[in-house]
mmCIF file of C-alpha atoms and ligand atoms in Angstrom:
data_model
loop_
_atom_site.group_PDB
_atom_site.id
_atom_site.type_symbol
_atom_site.label_atom_id
_atom_site.label_comp_id
_atom_site.label_asym_id
_atom_site.label_seq_id
_atom_site.Cartn_x
_atom_site.Cartn_y
_atom_site.Cartn_z
ATOM 1 C CA MET A 300 9.962 25.347 -2.791
ATOM 2 C CA SER A 301 10.703 24.325 -6.368
ATOM 3 C CA LEU A 302 12.268 20.987 -7.138
ATOM 4 C CA LYS A 303 15.463 22.869 -8.030
ATOM 5 C CA ASN A 304 15.568 24.459 -4.590
ATOM 6 C CA ALA A 305 14.756 21.185 -2.904
ATOM 7 C CA LEU A 306 17.763 19.680 -4.647
ATOM 8 C CA LYS A 307 19.938 22.686 -3.837
ATOM 9 C CA GLU A 308 19.045 22.442 -0.187
ATOM 10 C CA GLY A 309 20.012 18.780 -0.258
ATOM 11 C CA TYR A 310 16.659 17.487 0.856
ATOM 12 C CA VAL A 311 17.404 14.282 2.686
ATOM 13 C CA ALA A 312 14.574 11.986 3.606
ATOM 14 C CA GLU A 313 14.134 11.701 7.331
ATOM 15 C CA PHE A 314 11.765 9.113 8.619
ATOM 16 C CA SER A 315 8.843 10.455 10.565
ATOM 17 C CA ARG A 316 7.809 8.303 13.480
ATOM 18 C CA PRO A 317 4.545 6.553 12.643
ATOM 19 C CA SER A 318 1.822 6.129 15.192
ATOM 20 C CA VAL A 319 0.512 2.569 15.043
ATOM 21 C CA PHE A 320 -2.443 0.982 16.802
ATOM 22 C CA SER A 321 -1.829 -2.608 17.874
ATOM 23 C CA SER A 322 -3.971 -5.206 19.579
ATOM 24 C CA LYS A 323 -2.548 -5.321 23.078
ATOM 25 C CA CYS A 324 -2.058 -9.084 23.171
ATOM 26 C CA LEU A 325 0.507 -8.868 20.346
ATOM 27 C CA GLY A 326 3.412 -8.826 22.748
ATOM 28 C CA PHE A 327 2.332 -5.928 25.002
ATOM 29 C CA ASP A 328 0.264 -7.703 27.628
ATOM 30 C CA THR A 329 -0.808 -11.177 28.664
ATOM 31 C CA CYS A 330 -4.425 -10.293 28.022
ATOM 32 C CA ARG A 331 -5.578 -13.204 25.851
ATOM 33 C CA TYR A 332 -8.514 -15.232 27.164
ATOM 34 C CA ASN A 333 -6.041 -17.799 28.523
ATOM 35 C CA GLY A 334 -3.668 -15.238 30.070
ATOM 36 C CA VAL A 335 -0.940 -15.324 27.472
ATOM 37 C CA ALA A 336 0.445 -12.868 24.924
ATOM 38 C CA ILE A 337 1.104 -13.673 21.271
ATOM 39 C CA PRO A 338 4.567 -12.665 20.101
ATOM 40 C CA CYS A 339 4.664 -10.916 16.723
ATOM 41 C CA GLU A 340 8.044 -10.380 15.095
ATOM 42 C CA THR A 341 6.964 -7.338 13.088
ATOM 43 C CA VAL A 342 5.416 -5.635 16.123
ATOM 44 C CA GLU A 343 8.606 -6.309 18.054
ATOM 45 C CA LYS A 344 10.940 -5.052 15.316
ATOM 46 C CA LEU A 345 8.922 -1.878 14.874
ATOM 47 C CA LYS A 346 9.118 -0.913 18.553
ATOM 48 C CA PRO A 347 12.180 1.377 18.248
ATOM 49 C CA PHE A 348 10.685 3.125 15.195
ATOM 50 C CA VAL A 349 7.012 3.745 15.927
ATOM 51 C CA ASP A 350 4.798 4.988 18.728
ATOM 52 C CA TYR A 351 2.310 2.312 19.657
ATOM 53 C CA ILE A 352 -1.212 2.812 20.884
ATOM 54 C CA THR A 353 -2.473 -0.463 22.337
ATOM 55 C CA HIS A 354 -5.860 -1.611 23.516
ATOM 56 C CA CYS A 355 -7.498 -4.885 24.469
ATOM 57 C CA PRO A 356 -11.219 -4.460 23.753
ATOM 58 C CA GLU A 357 -12.284 -7.600 25.630
ATOM 59 C CA VAL A 358 -10.457 -6.643 28.828
ATOM 60 C CA GLU A 359 -11.627 -3.044 28.487
ATOM 61 C CA ILE A 360 -15.288 -4.051 28.381
ATOM 62 C CA GLY A 361 -14.699 -5.872 31.656
ATOM 63 C CA LEU A 362 -14.309 -9.497 30.594
ATOM 64 C CA GLY A 363 -11.137 -10.006 32.660
ATOM 65 C CA VAL A 364 -8.216 -12.437 32.320
ATOM 66 C CA PRO A 365 -8.514 -15.396 32.142
ATOM 67 C CA ARG A 366 -12.017 -15.447 30.667
ATOM 68 C CA ALA A 367 -14.355 -17.754 28.846
ATOM 69 C CA THR A 368 -14.037 -17.373 25.088
ATOM 70 C CA ILE A 369 -16.489 -15.362 23.032
ATOM 71 C CA ARG A 370 -17.573 -15.832 19.425
ATOM 72 C CA VAL A 371 -19.516 -14.056 16.690
ATOM 73 C CA ILE A 372 -22.938 -15.580 16.088
ATOM 74 C CA GLU A 373 -25.841 -14.710 13.849
ATOM 75 C CA GLU A 374 -29.125 -14.589 15.687
ATOM 76 C CA ASN A 375 -32.395 -13.208 14.323
ATOM 77 C CA GLY A 376 -30.529 -11.757 11.374
ATOM 78 C CA GLN A 377 -28.143 -9.822 13.664
ATOM 79 C CA LEU A 378 -24.479 -10.388 14.440
ATOM 80 C CA GLU A 379 -23.909 -10.807 18.167
ATOM 81 C CA LEU A 380 -20.878 -11.297 20.379
ATOM 82 C CA TYR A 381 -21.736 -14.367 22.447
ATOM 83 C CA GLN A 382 -20.012 -16.142 25.329
ATOM 84 C CA PRO A 383 -21.138 -19.799 25.191
ATOM 85 C CA GLU A 384 -19.992 -20.688 28.705
ATOM 86 C CA THR A 385 -22.106 -18.010 30.411
ATOM 87 C CA GLY A 386 -24.804 -17.595 27.744
ATOM 88 C CA LYS A 387 -24.196 -13.815 27.832
ATOM 89 C CA ILE A 388 -24.289 -11.442 24.889
ATOM 90 C CA PHE A 389 -21.679 -8.635 24.826
ATOM 91 C CA THR A 390 -22.652 -6.925 21.567
ATOM 92 C CA ARG A 391 -23.829 -3.672 23.075
ATOM 93 C CA GLU A 392 -20.822 -3.309 25.401
ATOM 94 C CA MET A 393 -18.401 -3.974 22.560
ATOM 95 C CA SER A 394 -20.171 -1.638 20.131
ATOM 96 C CA HIS A 395 -20.222 1.215 22.641
ATOM 97 C CA TYR A 396 -16.628 0.600 23.604
ATOM 98 C CA THR A 397 -15.537 0.519 19.945
ATOM 99 C CA ALA A 398 -17.301 3.769 19.058
ATOM 100 C CA ARG A 399 -15.922 5.523 22.148
ATOM 101 C CA THR A 400 -12.360 4.303 21.612
ATOM 102 C CA LEU A 401 -12.225 5.059 17.900
ATOM 103 C CA ASP A 402 -13.909 8.460 18.349
ATOM 104 C CA ASN A 403 -11.111 9.425 20.722
ATOM 105 C CA LEU A 404 -8.206 7.767 18.957
ATOM 106 C CA PRO A 405 -5.278 10.120 18.296
ATOM 107 C CA PRO A 406 -4.097 10.321 14.658
ATOM 108 C CA VAL A 407 -2.654 7.000 13.501
ATOM 109 C CA ASP A 408 -0.736 5.811 10.451
ATOM 110 C CA GLY A 409 -1.714 2.153 10.558
ATOM 111 C CA PHE A 410 -3.183 -0.750 12.522
ATOM 112 C CA ILE A 411 -1.903 -4.206 13.449
ATOM 113 C CA LEU A 412 -4.815 -6.318 14.615
ATOM 114 C CA LYS A 413 -4.977 -9.825 16.037
ATOM 115 C CA HIS A 414 -5.811 -12.319 13.353
ATOM 116 C CA LYS A 415 -9.167 -14.146 13.629
ATOM 117 C CA SER A 416 -10.178 -12.566 16.945
ATOM 118 C CA PRO A 417 -13.983 -12.091 17.277
ATOM 119 C CA SER A 418 -13.149 -8.633 18.635
ATOM 120 C CA CYS A 419 -9.957 -7.418 16.917
ATOM 121 C CA GLY A 420 -9.988 -9.467 13.700
ATOM 122 C CA GLN A 421 -10.430 -7.355 10.570
ATOM 123 C CA ALA A 422 -11.615 -10.395 8.568
ATOM 124 C CA ASP A 423 -11.520 -14.173 8.612
ATOM 125 C CA VAL A 424 -13.358 -14.445 11.956
ATOM 126 C CA LYS A 425 -15.566 -17.520 12.374
ATOM 127 C CA LEU A 426 -19.284 -16.828 12.290
ATOM 128 C CA PHE A 427 -21.615 -19.372 13.897
ATOM 129 C CA ARG A 428 -25.299 -19.588 13.074
ATOM 130 C CA GLY A 429 -27.176 -19.420 16.353
ATOM 131 C CA ARG A 430 -25.987 -20.249 19.872
ATOM 132 C CA GLU A 431 -25.775 -24.012 19.619
ATOM 133 C CA ASN A 432 -24.125 -24.541 16.267
ATOM 134 C CA LYS A 433 -20.553 -25.850 16.591
ATOM 135 C CA SER A 434 -19.415 -25.385 13.001
ATOM 136 C CA PRO A 435 -18.749 -21.942 11.523
ATOM 137 C CA VAL A 436 -20.819 -21.075 8.468
ATOM 138 C CA LYS A 437 -18.620 -18.319 7.100
ATOM 139 C CA ARG A 438 -15.942 -15.768 7.924
ATOM 140 C CA VAL A 439 -16.642 -12.159 8.868
ATOM 141 C CA ALA A 440 -14.907 -9.208 10.510
ATOM 142 C CA GLY A 441 -14.617 -8.973 14.293
ATOM 143 C CA PHE A 442 -16.604 -6.275 16.075
ATOM 144 C CA PHE A 443 -13.735 -3.897 16.778
ATOM 145 C CA GLY A 444 -11.585 -4.800 13.743
ATOM 146 C CA GLY A 445 -14.535 -4.464 11.372
ATOM 147 C CA GLU A 446 -15.281 -0.967 12.595
ATOM 148 C CA VAL A 447 -11.585 -0.024 12.261
ATOM 149 C CA ALA A 448 -11.651 -1.218 8.631
ATOM 150 C CA ARG A 449 -14.826 0.784 7.969
ATOM 151 C CA ARG A 450 -13.687 4.037 9.585
ATOM 152 C CA PHE A 451 -10.082 3.995 8.435
ATOM 153 C CA GLU A 452 -10.532 2.702 4.913
ATOM 154 C CA GLY A 453 -7.381 3.338 2.913
ATOM 155 C CA LEU A 454 -4.998 3.303 5.880
ATOM 156 C CA ALA A 455 -2.603 0.390 6.322
ATOM 157 C CA ILE A 456 -4.600 -2.169 8.326
ATOM 158 C CA GLU A 457 -3.086 -5.623 8.711
ATOM 159 C CA ASP A 458 -3.153 -8.553 11.056
ATOM 160 C CA GLU A 459 -0.081 -10.197 12.483
ATOM 161 C CA GLY A 460 -0.641 -13.318 10.363
ATOM 162 C CA ARG A 461 -0.502 -11.448 7.049
ATOM 163 C CA LEU A 462 2.517 -9.435 8.150
ATOM 164 C CA SER A 463 4.658 -12.571 8.069
ATOM 165 C CA ASN A 464 4.456 -12.312 4.268
ATOM 166 C CA PHE A 465 7.271 -10.200 2.848
ATOM 167 C CA THR A 466 5.222 -8.379 0.221
ATOM 168 C CA ILE A 467 2.407 -7.494 2.605
ATOM 169 C CA ARG A 468 4.845 -6.386 5.296
ATOM 170 C CA GLU A 469 6.748 -4.254 2.769
ATOM 171 C CA ARG A 470 3.558 -2.545 1.631
ATOM 172 C CA PHE A 471 2.549 -1.956 5.241
ATOM 173 C CA LEU A 472 5.921 -0.410 6.152
ATOM 174 C CA ILE A 473 5.986 1.821 3.068
ATOM 175 C CA SER A 474 2.478 2.968 3.849
ATOM 176 C CA ILE A 475 2.951 3.817 7.534
ATOM 177 C CA PHE A 476 6.243 5.674 7.067
ATOM 178 C CA THR A 477 4.992 7.627 4.044
ATOM 179 C CA HIS A 478 1.709 8.418 5.768
ATOM 180 C CA ALA A 479 3.518 9.581 8.900
ATOM 181 C CA LYS A 480 5.699 11.919 6.857
ATOM 182 C CA PHE A 481 2.674 13.330 5.054
ATOM 183 C CA ARG A 482 0.849 13.787 8.346
ATOM 184 C CA SER A 483 3.788 15.699 9.815
ATOM 185 C CA ILE A 484 3.943 18.186 6.914
ATOM 186 C CA ARG A 485 0.168 18.463 6.646
ATOM 187 C CA ALA A 486 0.071 19.845 10.170
ATOM 188 C CA LYS A 487 1.968 22.939 8.948
ATOM 189 C CA ALA A 488 0.266 22.988 5.504
ATOM 190 C CA ARG A 489 3.132 24.722 3.682
ATOM 191 C CA ASN A 490 3.271 24.444 -0.097
ATOM 192 C CA LYS A 491 7.030 24.003 -0.188
ATOM 193 C CA ASP A 492 6.852 20.940 2.067
ATOM 194 C CA LEU A 493 4.312 19.265 -0.191
ATOM 195 C CA VAL A 494 6.460 20.004 -3.250
ATOM 196 C CA SER A 495 9.461 18.400 -1.509
ATOM 197 C CA PHE A 496 7.393 15.438 -0.324
ATOM 198 C CA HIS A 497 6.059 14.847 -3.810
ATOM 199 C CA SER A 498 9.511 15.217 -5.367
ATOM 200 C CA GLN A 499 11.205 12.775 -3.072
ATOM 201 C CA ASN A 500 8.416 10.205 -3.412
ATOM 202 C CA LYS A 501 8.145 10.443 -7.191
ATOM 203 C CA LEU A 502 9.846 7.160 -8.034
ATOM 204 C CA LEU A 503 8.145 5.312 -5.199
ATOM 205 C CA PHE A 504 4.736 6.539 -6.340
ATOM 206 C CA MET A 505 5.625 5.766 -9.949
ATOM 207 C CA ALA A 506 6.321 2.160 -8.880
ATOM 208 C CA CYS A 507 2.825 2.025 -7.337
ATOM 209 C CA ASN A 508 0.689 3.675 -10.001
ATOM 210 C CA GLN A 509 1.879 5.970 -12.749
ATOM 211 C CA ALA A 510 -1.568 7.422 -13.478
ATOM 212 C CA ALA A 511 -2.076 8.303 -9.806
ATOM 213 C CA LEU A 512 1.370 9.917 -9.734
ATOM 214 C CA LYS A 513 0.332 12.187 -12.600
ATOM 215 C CA GLN A 514 -2.853 13.108 -10.771
ATOM 216 C CA LEU A 515 -0.842 13.984 -7.660
ATOM 217 C CA GLY A 516 1.564 16.047 -9.767
ATOM 218 C CA LYS A 517 -1.324 18.145 -11.064
ATOM 219 C CA ILE A 518 -2.611 18.694 -7.549
ATOM 220 C CA VAL A 519 0.816 19.854 -6.366
ATOM 221 C CA ALA A 520 1.147 22.177 -9.367
ATOM 222 C CA ASN A 521 -1.979 23.890 -7.992
ATOM 223 C CA GLU A 522 -3.020 25.715 -11.131
ATOM 224 C CA ALA A 523 -6.337 26.546 -9.478
ATOM 225 C CA LYS A 524 -4.413 28.511 -6.819
ATOM 226 C CA LEU A 525 -6.102 26.751 -3.926
ATOM 227 C CA ALA A 526 -5.198 27.549 -0.349
ATOM 228 C CA PRO A 527 -2.378 25.272 0.925
ATOM 229 C CA ALA A 528 -4.680 23.340 3.292
ATOM 230 C CA ASP A 529 -7.017 22.598 0.364
ATOM 231 C CA VAL A 530 -4.114 21.342 -1.733
ATOM 232 C CA TYR A 531 -3.174 18.942 1.082
ATOM 233 C CA ASN A 532 -6.808 17.823 1.333
ATOM 234 C CA ALA A 533 -6.958 17.155 -2.403
ATOM 235 C CA TYR A 534 -3.643 15.284 -2.350
ATOM 236 C CA TYR A 535 -4.524 12.934 0.493
ATOM 237 C CA PRO A 536 -7.188 10.568 -0.977
ATOM 238 C CA PRO A 537 -5.300 9.680 -4.208
ATOM 239 C CA MET A 538 -2.103 9.264 -2.185
ATOM 240 C CA LEU A 539 -3.911 6.841 0.142
ATOM 241 C CA ARG A 540 -5.202 4.825 -2.824
ATOM 242 C CA LEU A 541 -1.738 4.695 -4.280
ATOM 243 C CA LEU A 542 -0.162 3.530 -1.015
ATOM 244 C CA ASN A 543 -2.889 0.972 -0.675
ATOM 245 C CA SER A 544 -2.000 -0.699 -3.947
ATOM 246 C CA GLY A 545 1.732 -0.581 -3.110
ATOM 247 C CA PRO A 546 4.584 -1.020 -5.582
ATOM 248 C CA GLN A 547 3.884 -3.314 -8.549
ATOM 249 C CA ARG A 548 6.566 -5.416 -10.245
ATOM 250 C CA THR A 549 6.074 -4.183 -13.821
ATOM 251 C CA GLN A 550 5.964 -0.555 -12.763
ATOM 252 C CA THR A 551 8.966 -1.086 -10.502
ATOM 253 C CA ILE A 552 10.907 -2.317 -13.550
ATOM 254 C CA ASN A 553 9.877 0.864 -15.399
ATOM 255 C CA VAL A 554 11.191 2.919 -12.494
ATOM 256 C CA LEU A 555 14.508 1.056 -12.523
ATOM 257 C CA MET A 556 14.865 1.663 -16.279
ATOM 258 C CA HIS A 557 13.978 5.313 -15.727
ATOM 259 C CA ALA A 558 16.688 5.543 -13.030
ATOM 260 C CA LEU A 559 19.233 3.873 -15.298
ATOM 261 C CA GLY A 560 18.569 6.640 -17.814
ATOM 262 C CA TYR A 561 20.196 9.137 -15.422
ATOM 263 C CA PHE A 562 23.547 7.406 -15.888
ATOM 264 C CA LYS A 563 23.389 6.402 -19.513
ATOM 265 C CA LYS A 564 26.236 8.722 -20.510
ATOM 266 C CA GLN A 565 28.541 7.768 -17.655
ATOM 267 C CA LEU A 566 28.194 3.977 -17.634
ATOM 268 C CA ASN A 567 30.108 1.747 -19.993
ATOM 269 C CA THR A 568 28.481 -0.913 -22.174
ATOM 270 C CA LYS A 569 29.374 -3.765 -19.825
ATOM 271 C CA GLU A 570 27.877 -2.018 -16.798
ATOM 272 C CA LYS A 571 24.639 -1.319 -18.650
ATOM 273 C CA ALA A 572 24.437 -4.904 -19.931
ATOM 274 C CA HIS A 573 25.004 -6.239 -16.408
ATOM 275 C CA PHE A 574 22.240 -4.018 -15.065
ATOM 276 C CA LEU A 575 19.818 -5.138 -17.778
ATOM 277 C CA ASP A 576 20.658 -8.796 -17.022
ATOM 278 C CA MET A 577 19.879 -8.190 -13.357
ATOM 279 C CA LEU A 578 16.630 -6.532 -14.326
ATOM 280 C CA GLU A 579 15.671 -9.580 -16.354
ATOM 281 C CA SER A 580 16.471 -11.821 -13.378
ATOM 282 C CA TYR A 581 14.298 -9.590 -11.214
ATOM 283 C CA ARG A 582 11.496 -9.837 -13.769
ATOM 284 C CA GLU A 583 11.826 -13.626 -13.545
ATOM 285 C CA ARG A 584 11.844 -13.414 -9.734
ATOM 286 C CA LYS A 585 15.343 -14.792 -9.454
ATOM 287 C CA VAL A 586 16.888 -11.841 -7.570
ATOM 288 C CA PRO A 587 15.360 -9.490 -4.980
ATOM 289 C CA LEU A 588 14.728 -5.841 -5.732
ATOM 290 C CA SER A 589 17.322 -4.869 -3.103
ATOM 291 C CA ALA A 590 20.102 -6.418 -5.249
ATOM 292 C CA ILE A 591 19.303 -4.007 -8.078
ATOM 293 C CA THR A 592 18.609 -0.937 -5.981
ATOM 294 C CA SER A 593 21.950 -1.367 -4.190
ATOM 295 C CA VAL A 594 23.755 -1.218 -7.563
ATOM 296 C CA LEU A 595 21.796 1.920 -8.443
ATOM 297 C CA ARG A 596 22.548 3.438 -5.046
ATOM 298 C CA SER A 597 26.280 2.928 -5.524
ATOM 299 C CA TRP A 598 26.114 4.626 -8.957
ATOM 300 C CA THR A 599 24.049 7.431 -7.431
ATOM 301 C CA MET A 600 26.816 8.074 -4.913
ATOM 302 C CA ARG A 601 29.716 7.679 -7.330
ATOM 303 C CA LEU A 602 28.203 9.578 -10.239
ATOM 304 C CA GLU A 603 26.279 12.059 -8.115
ATOM 305 C CA SER A 604 22.637 12.322 -8.976
ATOM 306 C CA PRO A 605 20.984 14.529 -6.336
ATOM 307 C CA TYR A 606 17.552 13.740 -7.775
ATOM 308 C CA LEU A 607 17.959 9.981 -7.353
ATOM 309 C CA ASP A 608 19.752 10.475 -4.080
ATOM 310 C CA MET A 609 16.667 11.956 -2.443
ATOM 311 C CA GLN A 610 14.231 9.319 -3.723
ATOM 312 C CA THR A 611 12.451 7.348 -1.020
ATOM 313 C CA PHE A 612 12.075 4.541 -3.561
ATOM 314 C CA PHE A 613 15.550 3.365 -2.540
ATOM 315 C CA MET A 614 14.787 3.483 1.179
ATOM 316 C CA PRO A 615 11.091 3.987 1.954
ATOM 317 C CA TYR A 616 11.477 2.925 5.605
ATOM 318 C CA PRO A 617 14.400 2.488 8.015
ATOM 319 C CA PRO A 618 16.822 -0.079 6.600
ATOM 320 C CA GLU A 619 16.931 -1.883 9.967
ATOM 321 C CA LEU A 620 13.397 -3.071 9.182
ATOM 322 C CA MET A 621 14.380 -4.698 5.921
ATOM 323 C CA ASP A 622 13.949 -8.454 6.277
ATOM 324 C CA ILE A 623 13.389 -10.538 3.186
ATOM 325 C CA ASN A 624 12.338 -13.651 5.118
ATOM 326 C CA ASP A 625 8.688 -14.398 4.821
ATOM 327 C CA SER A 626 6.029 -17.023 5.277
ATOM 328 C CA GLY A 627 7.027 -18.671 2.001
ATOM 329 C CA LYS A 628 4.753 -16.822 -0.371
ATOM 330 C CA GLY A 629 7.593 -14.635 -1.660
ATOM 331 C CA ARG A 630 7.808 -11.197 -3.066
ATOM 332 C CA ASP A 631 5.233 -10.090 -5.606
ATOM 333 C CA TYR A 632 6.954 -7.094 -7.087
HETATM 334 S S1 SF4 B 773 -7.335 -10.054 20.159
HETATM 335 FE FE1 SF4 B 773 -7.947 -8.067 20.904
HETATM 336 S S2 SF4 B 773 -9.531 -8.508 22.403
HETATM 337 FE FE2 SF4 B 773 -8.462 -10.419 22.044
HETATM 338 S S3 SF4 B 773 -6.865 -10.462 23.583
HETATM 339 FE FE3 SF4 B 773 -5.980 -9.510 21.802
HETATM 340 S S4 SF4 B 773 -6.243 -7.366 22.142
HETATM 341 FE FE4 SF4 B 773 -7.625 -8.395 23.532
#
C-alpha cells in the first residue's frame, strides 16, 4: 500500500496489545522472601492494556515463601547465588531454570523486573566478595535479570524503580506499544502493512533519530526487491535501536516545526507566533510536550491534515497511560 492509499483508507492507529514479562512479586503474588508483594504503579496501570507473563524465579526453583534471603557472591572467580542462613549455593538451579524459562518464553514486547533482586535485577544488584563479607564490593546484574538483558538486548527492559521516572516510563511505553504493533504485522509479513506502519510512525521515529528514520525508509522502499519477510527482518534491528534511544528533545522540536509547516498557509501570524513561543518554553523545559501537541492536534482536526492525523507521534500509547508525575527527575525531551 502506498502512502497515498494509506491516507485514502484513513489508516487510524490502533494499539496492539503488548505482551510484557513482569517479576511476579510486582503486585501479582506475595512471593517475596518475607511473604509480601511490592506494589508498582506502572504495572498496575498497564494491566488493562497488556498481557502479562509473570514468574518468580526463586519460588520456581523451590525456595518457598517465606525463605531465607539469597545474595550474589564472588567465589573462586565465579559468581554464585548464595543463601547465608543455610550455607547453600543455588547457582546451578537458577541457571538451569533461567535457560529453560527463557528458551520457552512466548514472544514478548518488554520486561519489568524487580529492582536490585539477586535473581530478577537487571543491574544494581549487590555483589559480595566471598561468603563472609558483609559489605558489597560492587553492583552487578541478577542471575535471571542479567540473562534477560543479554538475550533480549534492544527490547524495553526496565525495573520498577526506574519506571517511576517520567522520561524512562515514556520511552518504555512507546517501545512496548510500537514493538507490539510491529510484531502483529510481522506475523503476516505483508509489504503494505510495513509501508503503513512506517508512514504512521514517521514523526515518532524522526523524534528519536533522523538518520535511523532514513535508513528505515530505504529498507521499506525495497529497491533490492527482497521477499517481504526479508524486508521485515532488515527493518527490525534499526527500529529496535531507534526505540531504544527514544525521542530526544532537540529532534522533537524539529518534528514540531516540521508539523507546523503543514499549516503555514492556514494559520494567522498571531497563531504562529504563539506556537513558536510555546516551542521556546518547551525548549527551556517550562511546558510539557503534551501542551504543544494538543495545540497541533486541534489544528490537525480543524484544518484537516490526514498525514498528521495518523501520526503515532501524537499518541504513541493509550492516552489513559499518560501520567506526567514522576520521581522528580523530570522530562528529558
Ligand atoms: S524479585 Fe523475582 S525472585 Fe524475587 S520475589 Fe520477585 S519475582 Fe521472585
